[in-house]
Amino acid sequence: MRAAGPLALTAVLATSACGADPVGSATRADGSQGEKTDVTAAMYPLQWLAGQVGGPDVTVTGLTKPGTEPHDLELALTQVAGLEKTGLVVYIKGVQPAVDEAVEEHAPDRGFDAATMVKTLPAVAGEDHEGGHEGGHEGGHEVSYDPHLWLDPARFATVAIRLGEKLAAADPAHAQGYKDRAAKTASDLGTLDGEMAQGLSTCASDAIFTSHTAFGYLADRYKLRQVGISGLDPDAEPSPARLAEVAKVAKQEKVTTIFTETLVSPKVAEVLAQEVGAKTAVLDPVESQPANGDYLSAMRQNLTALQAALSCS
Ligand SMILES: [Zn+2]
């Protein structure tokens, strides 16, 4: 049994950052003393958040490769071994069954589950998403809430503050830096939240038609209605009945745009768009590193796409 609790974090300070100095007491690029804390982030938005809050005091390792869909991530043995040594694992229980399991087994005392930091929304009811995110993964953790909480900047700001507190407690020598950067990150997210609230306040329509049902938090925050084609799991093919139902609603709503995603095949959305006489546009669930930019710029692109689709003034 390893030492439990936050002490483990300081006990496993990063080894790689000071590779040239066997004693590990190097002065860092920013002039501060000491070693970096290893933080493992399960998927891109959390990786971004950990980098913002951790700054020069952490080394962030992402478990999901850029450009890959995170939900059905399989962990390599080296990644699992890395969890034994990392200081903190930032994840959201319910997104990636492989990560949920690995944290439980290999880092039970070092998990930071963002879903426990905010008020979650229930998983979308009445939809055909057998198995939810766990489809096909035996031993996955069924959760009753929607895990896509990073798509609400206000909730994500709360996670930033909590992460700053957690890192400050675990690495007290750099506590002030963590708290300052967490406050700055929360403020950046607050600015984004204000822009989105303003930009989506006066729109001709409030219905967003999406591929996978990732935008529940965004819809909740900005008073939109999400109609998801394939449920919470992006890989789940909608049934013909579901597709017919969505097409009917889309026609009633006189929808102009069916949203697709970068990492999921747009085929189903394109078929639907053609059937109802709409076009397609990208709405990024920011589950993976954007090709250009970061979480904030991807969300601002989403705002622009939403304003066009919903005819906002
Ligand atoms: Zn998702």
mmCIF file with all atom_site columns, C-alpha atoms and ligand atoms in Angstrom, residues 69 71 133 148 212 214 232 234 287, ligand 1:
data_model
loop_
_atom_site.group_PDB
_atom_site.id
_atom_site.type_symbol
_atom_site.label_atom_id
_atom_site.label_alt_id
_atom_site.label_comp_id
_atom_site.label_asym_id
_atom_site.label_entity_id
_atom_site.label_seq_id
_atom_site.pdbx_PDB_ins_code
_atom_site.Cartn_x
_atom_site.Cartn_y
_atom_site.Cartn_z
_atom_site.occupancy
_atom_site.B_iso_or_equiv
_atom_site.pdbx_formal_charge
_atom_site.auth_seq_id
_atom_site.auth_comp_id
_atom_site.auth_asym_id
_atom_site.auth_atom_id
_atom_site.pdbx_PDB_model_num
ATOM   1  C  CA . GLU A 1 69  ? -12.434 10.308 -29.972 1.00 0.00 ? 69  GLU A CA 1
ATOM   2  C  CA . HIS A 1 71  ? -15.147 7.970  -25.202 1.00 0.00 ? 71  HIS A CA 1
ATOM   3  C  CA . HIS A 1 133 ? -21.081 5.731  -22.869 1.00 0.00 ? 133 HIS A CA 1
ATOM   4  C  CA . HIS A 1 148 ? -20.172 16.580 -20.783 1.00 0.00 ? 148 HIS A CA 1
ATOM   5  C  CA . HIS A 1 212 ? -24.225 12.980 -30.368 1.00 0.00 ? 212 HIS A CA 1
ATOM   6  C  CA . ALA A 1 214 ? -22.957 16.254 -25.978 1.00 0.00 ? 214 ALA A CA 1
ATOM   7  C  CA . LEU A 1 232 ? -24.771 10.254 -25.533 1.00 0.00 ? 232 LEU A CA 1
ATOM   8  C  CA . PRO A 1 234 ? -21.126 9.259  -30.519 1.00 0.00 ? 234 PRO A CA 1
ATOM   9  C  CA . GLU A 1 287 ? -13.607 16.468 -26.556 1.00 0.00 ? 287 GLU A CA 1
HETATM 10 ZN ZN . ZN  B 2 .   ? -19.306 12.846 -25.725 1.00 0.00 ? 1   ZN  B ZN 1
#
